[in-house]
Short mmCIF file of C-alpha atoms in Angstrom, two decimals:
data_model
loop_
_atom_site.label_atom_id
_atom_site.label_comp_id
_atom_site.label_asym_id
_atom_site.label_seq_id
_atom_site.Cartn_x
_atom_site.Cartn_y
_atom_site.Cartn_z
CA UNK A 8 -5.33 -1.93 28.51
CA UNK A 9 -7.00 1.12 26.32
CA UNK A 10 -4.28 3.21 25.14
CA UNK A 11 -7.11 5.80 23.79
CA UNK A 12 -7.84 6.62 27.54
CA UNK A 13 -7.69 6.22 31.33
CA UNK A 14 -8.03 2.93 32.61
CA UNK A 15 -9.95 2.73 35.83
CA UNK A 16 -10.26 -1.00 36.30
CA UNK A 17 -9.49 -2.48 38.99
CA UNK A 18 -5.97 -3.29 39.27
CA UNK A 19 -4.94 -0.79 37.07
CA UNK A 20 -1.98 1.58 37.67
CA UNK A 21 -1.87 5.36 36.61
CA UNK A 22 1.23 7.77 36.57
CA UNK A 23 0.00 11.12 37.44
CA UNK A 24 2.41 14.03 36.88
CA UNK A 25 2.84 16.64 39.54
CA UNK A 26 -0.09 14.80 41.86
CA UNK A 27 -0.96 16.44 45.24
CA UNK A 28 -2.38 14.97 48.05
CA UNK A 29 -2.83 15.61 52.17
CA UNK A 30 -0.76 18.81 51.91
CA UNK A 31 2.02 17.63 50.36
CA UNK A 32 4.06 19.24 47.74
CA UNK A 33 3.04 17.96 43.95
CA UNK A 34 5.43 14.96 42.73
CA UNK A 35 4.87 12.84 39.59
CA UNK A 36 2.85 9.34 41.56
CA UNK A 37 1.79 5.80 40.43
CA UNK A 38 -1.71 5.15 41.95
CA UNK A 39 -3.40 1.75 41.71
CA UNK A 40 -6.70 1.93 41.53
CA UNK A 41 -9.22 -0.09 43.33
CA UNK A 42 -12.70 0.35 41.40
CA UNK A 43 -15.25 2.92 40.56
CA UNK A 44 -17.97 3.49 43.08
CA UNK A 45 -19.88 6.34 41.13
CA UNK A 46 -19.93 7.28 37.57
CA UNK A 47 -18.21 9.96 38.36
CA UNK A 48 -15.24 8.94 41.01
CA UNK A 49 -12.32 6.49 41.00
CA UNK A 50 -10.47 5.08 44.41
CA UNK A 51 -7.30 4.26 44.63
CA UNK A 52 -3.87 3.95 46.66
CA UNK A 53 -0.28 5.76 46.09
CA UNK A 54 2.31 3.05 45.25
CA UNK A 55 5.19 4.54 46.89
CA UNK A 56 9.51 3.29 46.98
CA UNK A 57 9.52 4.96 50.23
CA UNK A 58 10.24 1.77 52.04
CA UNK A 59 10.59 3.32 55.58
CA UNK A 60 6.71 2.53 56.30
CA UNK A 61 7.65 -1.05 56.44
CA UNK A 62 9.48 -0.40 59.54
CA UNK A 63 7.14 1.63 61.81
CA UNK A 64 4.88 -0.07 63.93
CA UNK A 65 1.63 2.01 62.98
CA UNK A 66 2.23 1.65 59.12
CA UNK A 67 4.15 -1.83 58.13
CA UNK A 68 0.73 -3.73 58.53
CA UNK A 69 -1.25 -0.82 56.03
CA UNK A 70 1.20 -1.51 52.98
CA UNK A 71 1.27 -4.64 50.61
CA UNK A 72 4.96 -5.35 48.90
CA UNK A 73 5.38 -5.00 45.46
CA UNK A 74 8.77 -6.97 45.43
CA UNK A 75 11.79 -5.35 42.43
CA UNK A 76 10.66 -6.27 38.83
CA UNK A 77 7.64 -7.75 39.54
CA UNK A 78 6.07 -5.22 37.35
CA UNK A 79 7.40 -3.86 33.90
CA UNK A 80 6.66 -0.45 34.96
CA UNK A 81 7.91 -0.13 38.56
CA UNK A 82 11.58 -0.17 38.24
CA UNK A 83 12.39 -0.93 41.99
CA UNK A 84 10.34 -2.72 45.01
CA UNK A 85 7.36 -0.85 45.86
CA UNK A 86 4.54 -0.11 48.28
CA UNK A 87 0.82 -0.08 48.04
CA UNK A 88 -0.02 2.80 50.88
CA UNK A 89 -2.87 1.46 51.81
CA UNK A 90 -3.78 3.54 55.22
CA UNK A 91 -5.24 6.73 53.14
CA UNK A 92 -7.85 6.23 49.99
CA UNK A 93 -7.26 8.46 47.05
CA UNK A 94 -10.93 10.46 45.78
CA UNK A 95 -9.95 10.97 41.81
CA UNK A 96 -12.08 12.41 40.29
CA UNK A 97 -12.53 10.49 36.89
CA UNK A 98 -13.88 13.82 34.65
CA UNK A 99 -9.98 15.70 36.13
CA UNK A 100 -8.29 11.91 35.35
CA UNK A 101 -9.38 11.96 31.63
CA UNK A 102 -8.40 15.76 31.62
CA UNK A 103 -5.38 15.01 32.84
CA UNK A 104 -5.11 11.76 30.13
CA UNK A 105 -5.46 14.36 27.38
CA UNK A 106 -3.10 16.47 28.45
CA UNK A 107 -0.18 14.23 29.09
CA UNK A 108 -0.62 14.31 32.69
CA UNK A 109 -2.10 11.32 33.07
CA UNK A 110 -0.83 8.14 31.36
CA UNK A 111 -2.14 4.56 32.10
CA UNK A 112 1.72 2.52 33.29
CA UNK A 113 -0.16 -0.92 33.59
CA UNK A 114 -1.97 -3.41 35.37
CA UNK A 115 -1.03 -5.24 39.13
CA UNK A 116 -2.69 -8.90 39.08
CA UNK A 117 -5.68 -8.99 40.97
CA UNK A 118 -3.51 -11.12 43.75
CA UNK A 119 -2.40 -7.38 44.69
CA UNK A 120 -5.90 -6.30 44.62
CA UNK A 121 -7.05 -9.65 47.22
CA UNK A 122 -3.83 -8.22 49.49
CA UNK A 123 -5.28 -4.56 49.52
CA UNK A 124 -8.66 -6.28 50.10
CA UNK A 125 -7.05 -8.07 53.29
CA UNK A 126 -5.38 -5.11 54.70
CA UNK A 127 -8.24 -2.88 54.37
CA UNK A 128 -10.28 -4.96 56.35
CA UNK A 129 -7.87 -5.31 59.32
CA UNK A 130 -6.77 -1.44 58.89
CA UNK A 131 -6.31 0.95 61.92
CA UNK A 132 -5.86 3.86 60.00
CA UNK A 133 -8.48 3.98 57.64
CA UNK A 134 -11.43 5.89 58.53
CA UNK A 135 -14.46 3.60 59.06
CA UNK A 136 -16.20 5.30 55.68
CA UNK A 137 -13.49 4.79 53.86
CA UNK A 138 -12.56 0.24 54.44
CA UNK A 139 -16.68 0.33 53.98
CA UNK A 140 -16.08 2.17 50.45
CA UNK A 141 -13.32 0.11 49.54
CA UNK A 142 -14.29 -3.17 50.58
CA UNK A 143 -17.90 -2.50 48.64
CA UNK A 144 -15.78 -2.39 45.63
CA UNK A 145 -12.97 -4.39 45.67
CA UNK A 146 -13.39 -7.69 44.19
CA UNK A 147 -13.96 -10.84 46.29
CA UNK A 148 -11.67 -13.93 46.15
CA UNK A 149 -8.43 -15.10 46.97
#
């Protein structure tokens, strides 16, 4: 993992201070990210502890577990949100590096990265563009 700056592999996890998304107020986030489709634009899905989605019917089949400790960096069991793709843009992501605001927490085996895969490609709540993007760059495999 390049400490010198952001990591945008696949499988890769960023901590982004004060991150805003779909209206909602800034918070500091973990995002994994999924791949690169342009020079210029990273993917990726919030990993949330908000736990909640795995009971509602119209959410618990859009998330993959991260179960407690399964990661040195995520200090309690987790959620990939997978029902809403993240557009980073990679020049504002290596801003954001130099500043502090961005640091790199780590890496999720690709096993995570195979789960996304398979609830991307059954997803209700993805927009059609958006499984297409994310299933052209996530890797194949099981």
């Amino acid at each position: 993992m390049p400490h010198d700056r952001v990591d945008v592999h696949p499988g890769s996890v960023l901590h982004i201070k004060g991150f805003a998304s779909r209206g909602h107020p800034a918070k500091n986030k973990y995002i994994l990210i999924i791949g690169c489709p342009t020079d210029s634009e990273a993917l990726g899905f919030l990993i949330s502890s908000q736990l909640a989605y795995l009971e509602q019917e119209s959410h618990k089949r859009e998330v993959v577990l991260i179960p407690d400790r399964a990661t040195a960096f995520l200090n309690r069991k987790s959620i990939i949100q997978c029902f809403h793709l993240e557009y980073l843009s990679r020049n504002s992501l290596c801003e954001g590096f130099e500043q502090g605001m961005v640091t790199n927490a780590g890496r999720l085996s690709a096993r995570y990265l195979y789960k996304v895969k398979e609830v991307v490609t059954g997803s209700r709540l993805l927009a059609q563009i958006d499984i297409d993007l994310a299933l052209s760059i996530l890797p194949s495999g099981s």
